[in-house]
Coordinates of C-alpha atoms and ligand atoms in Angstrom, one line a residue:
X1 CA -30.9 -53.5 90.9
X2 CA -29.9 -50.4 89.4
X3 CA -26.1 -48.9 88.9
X4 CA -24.7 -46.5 90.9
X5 CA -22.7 -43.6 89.8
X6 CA -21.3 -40.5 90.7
X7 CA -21.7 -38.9 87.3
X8 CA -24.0 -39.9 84.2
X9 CA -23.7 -38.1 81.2
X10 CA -26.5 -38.0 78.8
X11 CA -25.3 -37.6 75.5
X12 CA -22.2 -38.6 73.2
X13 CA -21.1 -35.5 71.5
X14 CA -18.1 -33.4 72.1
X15 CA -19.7 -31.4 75.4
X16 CA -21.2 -35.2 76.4
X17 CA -17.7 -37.2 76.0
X18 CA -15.3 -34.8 77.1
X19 CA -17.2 -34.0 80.4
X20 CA -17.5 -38.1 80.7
X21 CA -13.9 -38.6 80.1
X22 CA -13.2 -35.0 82.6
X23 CA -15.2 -36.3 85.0
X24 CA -13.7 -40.1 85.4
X25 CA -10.4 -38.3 85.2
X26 CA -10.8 -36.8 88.2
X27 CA -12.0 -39.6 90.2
X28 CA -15.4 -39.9 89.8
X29 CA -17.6 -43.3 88.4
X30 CA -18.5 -42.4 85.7
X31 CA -21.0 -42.9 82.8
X32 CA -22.0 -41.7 79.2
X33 CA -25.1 -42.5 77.4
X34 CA -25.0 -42.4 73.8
X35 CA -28.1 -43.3 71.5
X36 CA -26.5 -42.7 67.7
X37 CA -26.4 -45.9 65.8
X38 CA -23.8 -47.0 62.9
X39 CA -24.9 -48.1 59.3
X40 CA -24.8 -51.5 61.2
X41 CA -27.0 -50.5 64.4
X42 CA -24.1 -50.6 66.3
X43 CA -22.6 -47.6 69.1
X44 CA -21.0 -44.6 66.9
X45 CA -20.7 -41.9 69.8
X46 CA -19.3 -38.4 68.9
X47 CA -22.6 -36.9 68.0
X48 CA -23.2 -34.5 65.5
X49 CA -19.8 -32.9 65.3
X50 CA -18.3 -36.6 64.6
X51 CA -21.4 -38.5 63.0
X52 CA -23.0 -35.5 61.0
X53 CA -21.0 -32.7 61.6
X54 CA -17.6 -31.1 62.0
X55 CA -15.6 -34.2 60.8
X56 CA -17.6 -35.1 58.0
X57 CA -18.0 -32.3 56.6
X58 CA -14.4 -31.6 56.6
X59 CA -13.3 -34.8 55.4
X60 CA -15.7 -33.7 51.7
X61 CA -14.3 -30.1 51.9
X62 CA -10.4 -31.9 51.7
X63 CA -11.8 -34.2 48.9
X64 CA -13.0 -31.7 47.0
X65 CA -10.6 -29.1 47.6
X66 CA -8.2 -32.0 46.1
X67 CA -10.3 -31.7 43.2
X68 CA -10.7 -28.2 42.4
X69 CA -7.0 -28.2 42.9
X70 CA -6.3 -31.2 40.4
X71 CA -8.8 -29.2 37.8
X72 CA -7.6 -25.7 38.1
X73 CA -4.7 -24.9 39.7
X74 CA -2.3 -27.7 38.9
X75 CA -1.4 -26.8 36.0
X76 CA 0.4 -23.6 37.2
X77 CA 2.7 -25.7 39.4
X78 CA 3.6 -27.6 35.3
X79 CA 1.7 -30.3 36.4
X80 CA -0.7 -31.9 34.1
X81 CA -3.6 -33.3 35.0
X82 CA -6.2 -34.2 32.1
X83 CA -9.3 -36.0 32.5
X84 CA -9.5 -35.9 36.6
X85 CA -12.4 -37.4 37.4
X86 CA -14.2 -37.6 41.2
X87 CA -15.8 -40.7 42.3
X88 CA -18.0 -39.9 44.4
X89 CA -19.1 -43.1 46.2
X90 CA -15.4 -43.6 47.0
X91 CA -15.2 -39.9 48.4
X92 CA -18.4 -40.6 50.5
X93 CA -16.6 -43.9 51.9
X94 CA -13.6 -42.3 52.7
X95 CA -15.7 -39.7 54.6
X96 CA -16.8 -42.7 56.7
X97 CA -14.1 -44.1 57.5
X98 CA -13.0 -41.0 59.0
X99 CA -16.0 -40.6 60.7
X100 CA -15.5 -44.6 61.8
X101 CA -12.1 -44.0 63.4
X102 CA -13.5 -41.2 65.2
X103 CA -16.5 -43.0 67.0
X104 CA -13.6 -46.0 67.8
X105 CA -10.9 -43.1 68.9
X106 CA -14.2 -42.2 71.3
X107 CA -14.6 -46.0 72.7
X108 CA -10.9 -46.0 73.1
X109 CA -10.8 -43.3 75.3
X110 CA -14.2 -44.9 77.3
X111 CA -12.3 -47.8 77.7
X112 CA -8.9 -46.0 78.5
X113 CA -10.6 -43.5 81.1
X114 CA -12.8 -46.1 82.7
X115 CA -15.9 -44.6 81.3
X116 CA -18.7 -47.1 81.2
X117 CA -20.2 -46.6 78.3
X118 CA -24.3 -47.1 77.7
X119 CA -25.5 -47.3 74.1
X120 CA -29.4 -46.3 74.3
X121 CA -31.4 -43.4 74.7
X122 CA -31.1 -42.0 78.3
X123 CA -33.8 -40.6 80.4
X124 CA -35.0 -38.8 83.4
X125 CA -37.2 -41.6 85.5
X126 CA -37.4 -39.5 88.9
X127 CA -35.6 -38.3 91.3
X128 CA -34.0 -40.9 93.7
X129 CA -32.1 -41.5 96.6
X130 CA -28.6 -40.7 96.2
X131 CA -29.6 -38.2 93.0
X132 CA -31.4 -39.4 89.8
X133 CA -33.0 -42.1 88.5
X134 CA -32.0 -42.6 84.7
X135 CA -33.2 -45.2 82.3
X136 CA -31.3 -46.5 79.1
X137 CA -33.4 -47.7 76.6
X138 CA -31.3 -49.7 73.7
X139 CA -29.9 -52.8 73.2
X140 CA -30.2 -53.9 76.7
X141 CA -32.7 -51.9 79.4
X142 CA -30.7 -50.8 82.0
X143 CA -31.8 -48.5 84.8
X144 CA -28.8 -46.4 86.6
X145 CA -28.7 -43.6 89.5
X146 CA -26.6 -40.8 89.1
X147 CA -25.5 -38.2 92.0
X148 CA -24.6 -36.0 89.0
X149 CA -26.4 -35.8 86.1
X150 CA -25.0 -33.8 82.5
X151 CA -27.6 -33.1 80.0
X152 CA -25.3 -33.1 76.5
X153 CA -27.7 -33.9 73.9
X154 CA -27.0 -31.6 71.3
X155 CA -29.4 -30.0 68.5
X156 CA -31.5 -31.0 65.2
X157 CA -31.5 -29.1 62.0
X158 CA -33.8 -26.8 62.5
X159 CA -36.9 -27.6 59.5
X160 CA -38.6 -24.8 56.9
X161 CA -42.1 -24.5 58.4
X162 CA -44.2 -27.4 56.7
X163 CA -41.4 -28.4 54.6
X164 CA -40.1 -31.6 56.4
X165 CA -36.5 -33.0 55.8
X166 CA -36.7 -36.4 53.3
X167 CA -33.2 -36.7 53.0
X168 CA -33.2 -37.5 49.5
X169 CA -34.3 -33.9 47.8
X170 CA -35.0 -31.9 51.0
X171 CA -31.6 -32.5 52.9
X172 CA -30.5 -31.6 56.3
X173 CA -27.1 -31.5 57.0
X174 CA -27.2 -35.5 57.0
X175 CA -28.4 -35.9 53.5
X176 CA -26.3 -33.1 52.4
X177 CA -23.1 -35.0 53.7
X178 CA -24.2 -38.1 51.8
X179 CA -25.5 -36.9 47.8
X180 CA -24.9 -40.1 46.2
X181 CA -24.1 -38.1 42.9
X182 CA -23.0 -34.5 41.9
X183 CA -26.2 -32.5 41.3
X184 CA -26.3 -30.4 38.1
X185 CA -28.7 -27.7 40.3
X186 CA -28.3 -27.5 43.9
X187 CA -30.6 -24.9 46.0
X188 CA -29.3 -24.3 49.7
X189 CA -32.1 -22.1 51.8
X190 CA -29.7 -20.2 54.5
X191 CA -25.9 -18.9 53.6
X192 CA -24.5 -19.3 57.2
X193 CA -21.8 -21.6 58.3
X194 CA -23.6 -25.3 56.9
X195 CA -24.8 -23.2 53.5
X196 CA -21.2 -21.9 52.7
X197 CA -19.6 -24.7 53.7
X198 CA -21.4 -27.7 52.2
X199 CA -22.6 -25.1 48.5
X200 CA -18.5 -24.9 48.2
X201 CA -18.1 -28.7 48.7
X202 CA -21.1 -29.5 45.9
X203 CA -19.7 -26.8 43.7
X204 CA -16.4 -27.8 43.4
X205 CA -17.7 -30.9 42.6
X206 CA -19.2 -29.0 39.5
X207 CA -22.9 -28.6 40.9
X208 CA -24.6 -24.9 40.0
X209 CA -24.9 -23.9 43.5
X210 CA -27.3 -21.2 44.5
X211 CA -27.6 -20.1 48.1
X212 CA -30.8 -18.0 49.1
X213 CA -30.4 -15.9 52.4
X214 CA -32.6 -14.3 54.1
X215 CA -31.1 -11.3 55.8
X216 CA -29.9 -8.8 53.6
X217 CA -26.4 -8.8 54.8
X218 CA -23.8 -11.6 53.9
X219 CA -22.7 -12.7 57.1
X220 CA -23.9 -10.7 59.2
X221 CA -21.7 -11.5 62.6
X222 CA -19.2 -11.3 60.8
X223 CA -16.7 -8.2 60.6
X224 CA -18.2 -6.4 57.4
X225 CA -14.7 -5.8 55.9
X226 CA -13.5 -9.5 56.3
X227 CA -17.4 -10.9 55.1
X228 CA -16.6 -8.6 52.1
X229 CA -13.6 -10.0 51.3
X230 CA -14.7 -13.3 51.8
X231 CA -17.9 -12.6 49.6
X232 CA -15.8 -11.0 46.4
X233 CA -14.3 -14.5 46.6
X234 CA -16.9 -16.6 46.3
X235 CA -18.8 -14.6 43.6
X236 CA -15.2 -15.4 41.7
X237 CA -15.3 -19.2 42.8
X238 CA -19.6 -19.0 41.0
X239 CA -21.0 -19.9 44.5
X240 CA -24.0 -17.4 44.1
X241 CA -25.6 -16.6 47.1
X242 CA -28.9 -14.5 46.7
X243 CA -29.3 -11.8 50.1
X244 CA -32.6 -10.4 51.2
X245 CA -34.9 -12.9 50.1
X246 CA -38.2 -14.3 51.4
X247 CA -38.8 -18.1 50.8
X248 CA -42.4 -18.6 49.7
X249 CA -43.5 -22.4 48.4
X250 CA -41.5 -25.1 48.4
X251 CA -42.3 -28.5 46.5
X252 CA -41.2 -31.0 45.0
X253 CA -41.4 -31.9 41.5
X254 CA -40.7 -34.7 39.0
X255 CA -36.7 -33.7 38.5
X256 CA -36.1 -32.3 42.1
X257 CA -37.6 -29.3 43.9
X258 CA -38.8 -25.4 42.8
X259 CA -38.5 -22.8 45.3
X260 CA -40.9 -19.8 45.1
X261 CA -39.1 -17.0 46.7
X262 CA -39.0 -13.2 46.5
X263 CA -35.9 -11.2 45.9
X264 CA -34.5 -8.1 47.6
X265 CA -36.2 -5.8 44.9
X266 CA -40.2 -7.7 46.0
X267 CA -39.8 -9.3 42.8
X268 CA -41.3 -13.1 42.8
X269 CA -39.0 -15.6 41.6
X270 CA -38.9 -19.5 41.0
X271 CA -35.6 -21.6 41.6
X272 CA -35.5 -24.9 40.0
X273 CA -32.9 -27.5 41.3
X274 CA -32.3 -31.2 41.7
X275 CA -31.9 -31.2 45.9
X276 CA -32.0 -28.6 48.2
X277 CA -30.3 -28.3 51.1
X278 CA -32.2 -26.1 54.1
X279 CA -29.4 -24.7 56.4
X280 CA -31.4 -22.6 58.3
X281 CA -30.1 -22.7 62.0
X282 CA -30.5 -25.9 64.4
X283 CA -32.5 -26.2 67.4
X284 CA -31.4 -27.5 70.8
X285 CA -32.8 -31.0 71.4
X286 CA -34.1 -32.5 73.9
X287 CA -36.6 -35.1 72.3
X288 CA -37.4 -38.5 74.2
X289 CA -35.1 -36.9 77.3
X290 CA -38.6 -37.2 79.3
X291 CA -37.4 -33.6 80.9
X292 CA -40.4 -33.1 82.5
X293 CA -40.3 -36.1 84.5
X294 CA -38.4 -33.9 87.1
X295 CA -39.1 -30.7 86.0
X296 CA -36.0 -29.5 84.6
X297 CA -36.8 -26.6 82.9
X298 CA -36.7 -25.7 79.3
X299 CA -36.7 -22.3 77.7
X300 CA -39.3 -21.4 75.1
X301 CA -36.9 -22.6 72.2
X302 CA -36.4 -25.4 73.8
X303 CA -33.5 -25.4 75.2
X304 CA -32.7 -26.5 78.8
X305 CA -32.5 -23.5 80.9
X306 CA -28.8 -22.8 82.6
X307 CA -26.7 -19.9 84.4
X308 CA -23.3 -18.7 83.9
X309 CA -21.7 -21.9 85.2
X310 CA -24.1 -24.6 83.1
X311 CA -25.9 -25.1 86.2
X312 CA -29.6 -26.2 85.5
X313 CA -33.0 -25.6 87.3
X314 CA -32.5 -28.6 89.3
X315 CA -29.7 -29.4 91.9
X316 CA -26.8 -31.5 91.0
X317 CA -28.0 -31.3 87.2
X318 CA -25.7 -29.7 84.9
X319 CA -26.1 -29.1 80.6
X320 CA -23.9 -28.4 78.8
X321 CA -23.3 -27.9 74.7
X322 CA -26.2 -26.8 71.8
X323 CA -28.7 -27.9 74.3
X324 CA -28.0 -24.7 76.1
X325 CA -27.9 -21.4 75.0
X326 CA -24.8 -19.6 73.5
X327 CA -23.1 -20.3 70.3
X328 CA -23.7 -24.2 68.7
X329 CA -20.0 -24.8 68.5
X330 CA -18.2 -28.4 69.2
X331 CA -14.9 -26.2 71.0
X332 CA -17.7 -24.6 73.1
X333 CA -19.2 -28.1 74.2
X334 CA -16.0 -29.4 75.2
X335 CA -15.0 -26.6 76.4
X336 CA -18.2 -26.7 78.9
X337 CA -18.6 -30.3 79.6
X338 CA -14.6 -29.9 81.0
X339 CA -15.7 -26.8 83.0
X340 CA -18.3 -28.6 84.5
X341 CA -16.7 -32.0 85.8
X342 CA -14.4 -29.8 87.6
X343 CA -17.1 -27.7 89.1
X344 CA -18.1 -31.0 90.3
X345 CA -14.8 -32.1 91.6
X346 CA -15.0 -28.4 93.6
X347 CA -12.9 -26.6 91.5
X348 CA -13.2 -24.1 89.7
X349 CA -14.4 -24.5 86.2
X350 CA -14.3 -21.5 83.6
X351 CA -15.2 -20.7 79.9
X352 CA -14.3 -17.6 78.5
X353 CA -17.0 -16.7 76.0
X354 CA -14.8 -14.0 74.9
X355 CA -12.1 -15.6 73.8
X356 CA -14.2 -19.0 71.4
X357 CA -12.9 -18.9 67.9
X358 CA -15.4 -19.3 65.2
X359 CA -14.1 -20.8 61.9
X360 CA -15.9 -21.1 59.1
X361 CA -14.0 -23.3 56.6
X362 CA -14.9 -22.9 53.2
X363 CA -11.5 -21.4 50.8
X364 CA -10.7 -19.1 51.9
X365 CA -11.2 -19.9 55.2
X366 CA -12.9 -17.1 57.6
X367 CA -12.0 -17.4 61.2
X368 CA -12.1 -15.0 63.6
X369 CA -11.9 -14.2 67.4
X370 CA -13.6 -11.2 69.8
X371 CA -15.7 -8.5 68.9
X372 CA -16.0 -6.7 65.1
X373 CA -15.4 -3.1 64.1
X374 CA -19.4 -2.9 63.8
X375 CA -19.8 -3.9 67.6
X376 CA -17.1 -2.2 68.7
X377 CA -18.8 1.0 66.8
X378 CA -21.9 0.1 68.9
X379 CA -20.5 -0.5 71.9
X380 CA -18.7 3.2 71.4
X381 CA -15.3 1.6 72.0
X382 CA -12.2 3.8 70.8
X383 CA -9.5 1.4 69.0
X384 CA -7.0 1.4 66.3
X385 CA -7.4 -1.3 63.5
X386 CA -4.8 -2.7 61.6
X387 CA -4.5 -5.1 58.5
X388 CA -2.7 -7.4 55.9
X389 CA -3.1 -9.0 52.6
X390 CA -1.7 -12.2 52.3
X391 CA -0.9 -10.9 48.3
X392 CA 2.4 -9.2 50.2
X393 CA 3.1 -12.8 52.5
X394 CA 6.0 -14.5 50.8
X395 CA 4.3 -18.1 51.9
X396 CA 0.8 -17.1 50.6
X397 CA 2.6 -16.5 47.4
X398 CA 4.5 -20.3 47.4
X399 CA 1.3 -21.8 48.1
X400 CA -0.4 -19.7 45.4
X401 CA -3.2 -18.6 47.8
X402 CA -3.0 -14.8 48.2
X403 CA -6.5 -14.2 48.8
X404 CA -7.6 -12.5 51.7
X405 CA -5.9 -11.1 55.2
X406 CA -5.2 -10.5 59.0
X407 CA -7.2 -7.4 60.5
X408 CA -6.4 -6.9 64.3
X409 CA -8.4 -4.7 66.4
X410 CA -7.1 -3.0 69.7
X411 CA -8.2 -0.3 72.3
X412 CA -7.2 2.8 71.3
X413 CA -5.7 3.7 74.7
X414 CA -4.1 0.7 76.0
X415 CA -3.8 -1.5 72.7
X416 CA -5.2 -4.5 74.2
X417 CA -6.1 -6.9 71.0
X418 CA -10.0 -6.8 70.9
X419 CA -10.5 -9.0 67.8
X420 CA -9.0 -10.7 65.3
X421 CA -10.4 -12.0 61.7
X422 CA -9.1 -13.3 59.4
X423 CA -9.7 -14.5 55.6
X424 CA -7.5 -16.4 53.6
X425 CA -5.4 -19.7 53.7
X426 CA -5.3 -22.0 57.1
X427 CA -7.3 -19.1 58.8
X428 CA -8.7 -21.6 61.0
X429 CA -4.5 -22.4 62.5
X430 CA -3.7 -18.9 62.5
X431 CA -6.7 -18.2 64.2
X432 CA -5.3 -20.1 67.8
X433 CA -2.1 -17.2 68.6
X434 CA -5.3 -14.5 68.7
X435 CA -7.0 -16.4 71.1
X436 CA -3.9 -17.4 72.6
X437 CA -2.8 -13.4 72.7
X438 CA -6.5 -12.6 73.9
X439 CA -6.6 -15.0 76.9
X440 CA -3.6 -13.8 78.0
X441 CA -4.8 -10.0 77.3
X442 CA -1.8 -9.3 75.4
X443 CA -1.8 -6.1 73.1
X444 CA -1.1 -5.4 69.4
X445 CA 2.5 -4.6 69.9
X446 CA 2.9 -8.3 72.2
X447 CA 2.3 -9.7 68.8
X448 CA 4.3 -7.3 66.4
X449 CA 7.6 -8.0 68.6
X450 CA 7.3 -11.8 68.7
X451 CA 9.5 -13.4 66.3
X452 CA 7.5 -15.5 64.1
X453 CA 9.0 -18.3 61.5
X454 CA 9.7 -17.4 57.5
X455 CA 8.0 -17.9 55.4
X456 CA 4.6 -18.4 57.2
X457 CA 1.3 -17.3 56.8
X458 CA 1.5 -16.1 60.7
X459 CA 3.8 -13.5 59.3
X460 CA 0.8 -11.9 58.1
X461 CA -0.4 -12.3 61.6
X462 CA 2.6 -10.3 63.2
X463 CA 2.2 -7.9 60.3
X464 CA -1.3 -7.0 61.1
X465 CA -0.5 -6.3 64.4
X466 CA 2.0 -4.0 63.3
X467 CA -0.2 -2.1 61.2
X468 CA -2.3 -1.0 63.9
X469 CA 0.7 0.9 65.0
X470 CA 0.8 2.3 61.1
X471 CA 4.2 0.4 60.8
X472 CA 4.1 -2.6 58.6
X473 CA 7.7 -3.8 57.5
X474 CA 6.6 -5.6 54.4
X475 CA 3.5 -3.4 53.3
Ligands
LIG501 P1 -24.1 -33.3 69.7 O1 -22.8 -33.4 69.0 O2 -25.3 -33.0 69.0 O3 -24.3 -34.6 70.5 C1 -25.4 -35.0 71.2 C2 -25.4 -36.5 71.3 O4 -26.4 -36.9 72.3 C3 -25.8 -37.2 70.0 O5 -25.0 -38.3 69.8 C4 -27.2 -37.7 70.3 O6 -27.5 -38.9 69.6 C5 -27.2 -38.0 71.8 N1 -28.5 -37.9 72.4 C6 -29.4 -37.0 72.3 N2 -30.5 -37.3 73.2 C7 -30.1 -38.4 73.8 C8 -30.7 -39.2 74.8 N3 -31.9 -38.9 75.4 N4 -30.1 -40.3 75.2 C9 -28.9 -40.7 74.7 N5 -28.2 -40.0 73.8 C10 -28.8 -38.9 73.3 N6 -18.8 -27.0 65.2 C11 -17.5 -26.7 65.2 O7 -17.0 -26.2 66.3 N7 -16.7 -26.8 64.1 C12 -17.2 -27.3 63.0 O8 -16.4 -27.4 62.0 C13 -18.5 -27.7 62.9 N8 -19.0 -28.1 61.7 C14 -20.4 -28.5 61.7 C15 -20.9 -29.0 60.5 C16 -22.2 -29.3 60.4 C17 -22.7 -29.8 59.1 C18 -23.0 -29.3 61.6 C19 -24.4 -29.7 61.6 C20 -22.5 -28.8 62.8 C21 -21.2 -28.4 62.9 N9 -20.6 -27.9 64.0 C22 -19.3 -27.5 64.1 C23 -21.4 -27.8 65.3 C24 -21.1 -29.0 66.2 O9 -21.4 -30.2 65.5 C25 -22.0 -28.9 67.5 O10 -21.8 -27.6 68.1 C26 -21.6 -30.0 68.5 O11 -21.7 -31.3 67.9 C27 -22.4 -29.9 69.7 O12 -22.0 -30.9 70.6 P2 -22.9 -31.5 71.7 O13 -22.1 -32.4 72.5 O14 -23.6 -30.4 72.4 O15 -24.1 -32.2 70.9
LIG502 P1 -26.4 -20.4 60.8 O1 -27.1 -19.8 61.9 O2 -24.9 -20.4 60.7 O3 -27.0 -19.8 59.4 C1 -28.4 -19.9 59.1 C2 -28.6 -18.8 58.0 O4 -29.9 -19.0 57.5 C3 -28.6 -17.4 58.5 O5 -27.8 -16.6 57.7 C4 -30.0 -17.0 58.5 O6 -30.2 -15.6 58.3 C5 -30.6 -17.8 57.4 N1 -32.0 -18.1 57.5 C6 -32.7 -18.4 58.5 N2 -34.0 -18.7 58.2 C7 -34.1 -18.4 56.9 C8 -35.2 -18.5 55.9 N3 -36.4 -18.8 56.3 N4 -34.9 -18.1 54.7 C9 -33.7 -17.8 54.3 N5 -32.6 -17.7 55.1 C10 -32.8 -18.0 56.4 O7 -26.9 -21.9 60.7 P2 -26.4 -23.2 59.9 O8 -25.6 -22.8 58.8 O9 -27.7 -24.0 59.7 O10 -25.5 -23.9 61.0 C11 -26.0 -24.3 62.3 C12 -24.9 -24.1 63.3 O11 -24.0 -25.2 63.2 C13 -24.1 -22.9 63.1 O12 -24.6 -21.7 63.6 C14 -22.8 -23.3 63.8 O13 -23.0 -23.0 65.2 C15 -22.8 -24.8 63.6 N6 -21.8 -25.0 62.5 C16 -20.5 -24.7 62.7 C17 -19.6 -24.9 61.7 C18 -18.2 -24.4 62.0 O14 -17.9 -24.1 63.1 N7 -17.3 -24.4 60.9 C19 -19.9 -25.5 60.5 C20 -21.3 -25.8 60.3 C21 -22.2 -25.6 61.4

């Protein structure tokens, strides 16, 4: 006898859980399917983000921060610190442990929210009387009905053609949050969010980290004069990041890998490392989701084709997350899989693509909100920038973290904020008030007569926003 629900959610991640725990919130029975496994085989939902992903990654950029900090910058605080060493295998453990309490903080809520939770891979069987047959294949078969289906199951690392992924010298983002040992060369194929933020982790650690990109611009979505910023700082840091090259041959050898490439000048090149991590994009997944059992349709990268409000080509099927398009973010997911319980509870859902933060959070961090000078140049808007340093913010100073600052963007006319980037320290908390300011269409001056706290770094905020009224008070 199958199980009857009014809503089964296929996938664990952040779009998957949060629409599951939405969803039973507002009334409805509810499931979640969830197919990642533990060291131990046993249920670890949270997907990517939690698993392989956000936290992870996160938890290794604060251990290593920790020790770049211990090495370099203790001493000017009269602190000594002599012989710091970094064990890795404990860093790696503590990075699971976080990673552990975050699957259990997930069954928590299940339990909490009334959430029956299915550990197996789901899929589409048919469709049924009252809505869609799904089956769960795991630790024990299970066949359930769903009036409501939601499709969260996420995205892969996307693979260098004919260059597969062996986790132990060609890394995807999993190997690369697991390198049992600090590699003396580390080659990353792709400087985007993954390349800056795991080459910084590795070369704190001491590795000699090179990055090859393809495009010939250094973050390219990024507002040019807050990507140069944030590029000046890395070449200080020794994160060297190669632009405008063409990645020819790539094998392995006896001591790692070698990487035939060409640079930006056509010249052919050979880069010799222990591992190398390919950060080249993801790609939405759908694998073993048996999709075409009802003929939900896919797009030609694969991802599961939806309009405006995450609705699929099938009735009373919803998607939500990296499976769909728009940008592969875990705020964006949850942002989503909330919008779309409540369309299903008959209200009325919403996600404002205009106002998603990006963060990318290497040191300094690079976070940013709305559209760049370059679009807005494109797009043949009129507006007034403003920005400022953290070298002239009293808090940046204590911290001893000046790089970097706050560049607001408004319309020339009416001095709505537009965008907002940052670099520089905890970009990725100062980052919320713009989006904060943006949803609520506030304008520069909004921000330049809010009182903000001293000494903070969101004084740099309020400053900014004062400059693009040419009137900084400490500038
Ligand atoms: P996922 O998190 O991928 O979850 C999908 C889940 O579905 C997985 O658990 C999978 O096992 C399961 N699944 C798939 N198919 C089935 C099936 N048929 N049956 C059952 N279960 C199935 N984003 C940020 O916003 N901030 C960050 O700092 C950040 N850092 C990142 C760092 C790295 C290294 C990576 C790789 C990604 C990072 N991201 C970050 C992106 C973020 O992880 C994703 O955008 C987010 O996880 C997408 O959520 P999702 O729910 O759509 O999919
Ligand atoms: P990305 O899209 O951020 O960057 C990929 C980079 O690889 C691009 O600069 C691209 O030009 C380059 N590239 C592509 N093919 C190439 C080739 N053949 N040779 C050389 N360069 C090539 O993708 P990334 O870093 O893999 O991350 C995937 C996604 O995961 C991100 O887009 C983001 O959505 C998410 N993520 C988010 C994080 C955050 O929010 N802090 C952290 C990490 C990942």
């Amino acid at each position: 006898m199958s199980k009857q629900f009014d809503v089964i959610v296929i996938g664990g991640g952040p779009g998957g859980y949060i629409a599951a725990i939405r969803a039973a919130q507002l009334g409805f029975n509810t499931a979640c399917i969830d197919e990642w496994k533990n060291g131990k085989g046993g249920p670890a939902p949270g997907g990517t983000c939690t698993n392989v992903g956000c936290i992870p990654s996160k938890a290794l950029l604060q251990s290593s921060e920790h020790f770049e900090h211990a090495n370099k910058h203790f001493a000017e605080h009269g602190i000594t610190a002599s012989d710091v060493k970094m064990d890795v295998a404990k860093m790696l453990a503590r990075k699971d442990g976080v990673v552990k309490q975050n699957n259990d903080g997930i069954l928590y809520l299940f339990k909490k929210n009334k959430v029956s939770f299915f550990h197996g891979r789901g899929s589409f069987v048919k469709a049924a009387e009252g809505g869609y047959e799904i089956k769960v294949a795991g630790a024990a078969e299970e066949t359930l009905v769903g009036k409501h289906i939601i499709v969260a199951t996420g995205s892969n690392a996307r693979q260098l053609p004919g260059v597969p992924f062996d986790e132990e010298t060609v890394l995807s983002n999993d190997g690369a949050l697991r390198v049992g040992a600090v590699p003396k060369k580390l080659a990353l194929i792709g400087s985007g969010v993954i390349g800056l933020e795991m080459g910084s982790v590795w070369r704190r650690l001491g590795a000699d980290v090179t990055i090859l990109e393809g495009l010939p611009t250094f973050l390219g979505a990024v507002d040019e004069q807050i990507a140069k910023e944030a590029k000046k700082a890395f070449d200080k840091q020794g994160l060297k990041v190669e632009l405008g090259v063409k990645v020819g041959e790539v094998a392995k050898t006896k001591a790692g890998v070698s990487i035939d490439y060409t640079d930006a000048k056509g010249e052919a090149k050979k880069l010799e490392a222990d591992k190398l991590i390919v950060s080249i994009g993801r790609v939405p997944n759908t694998v073993g989701l048996n999709a075409e059992a009802v003929g939900l349709k896919l797009d030609d990268r694969g991802a599961i084709v939806v309009d405006d409000e995450c609705k699929t080509s099938l009735p009373n099927v919803w998607a939500v997350g990296d499976v769909v398009r728009g940008p592969m973010l875990a705020h964006k997911a949850e942002e989503e899989g909330v919008a779309v319980a409540e369309r299903i509870a008959g209200q009325h859902g919403h996600v404002n693509f205009n106002t998603i933060p990006w963060v990318i959070y290497t040191s300094p961090e690079i976070a940013w909100v709305g559209r760049t000078e370059q679009q807005l140049k494109a797009d043949g808007v009129k507006y007034k920038a403003g920005t400022f340093p953290f070298l002239a913010n009293g808090r940046a100073r204590a911290l001893g973290d000046t790089t970097g600052m706050v560049k607001f963007l408004a319309d020339a006319t009416t001095d709505e904020i537009l965008g907002v980037h940052i670099v520089g320290p905890m970009a990725s908390e100062l980052i919320s008030e713009a989006v904060v300011a943006m949803e609520f269409k506030a304008s520069a001056e909004d921000i330049a007569r809010i009182c903000h706290a001293h000494p903070s770094l969101s004084e740099a905020t309020k400053e900014a926003a004062l400059a693009v009224d040419k009137r900084t008070l400490n500038f």
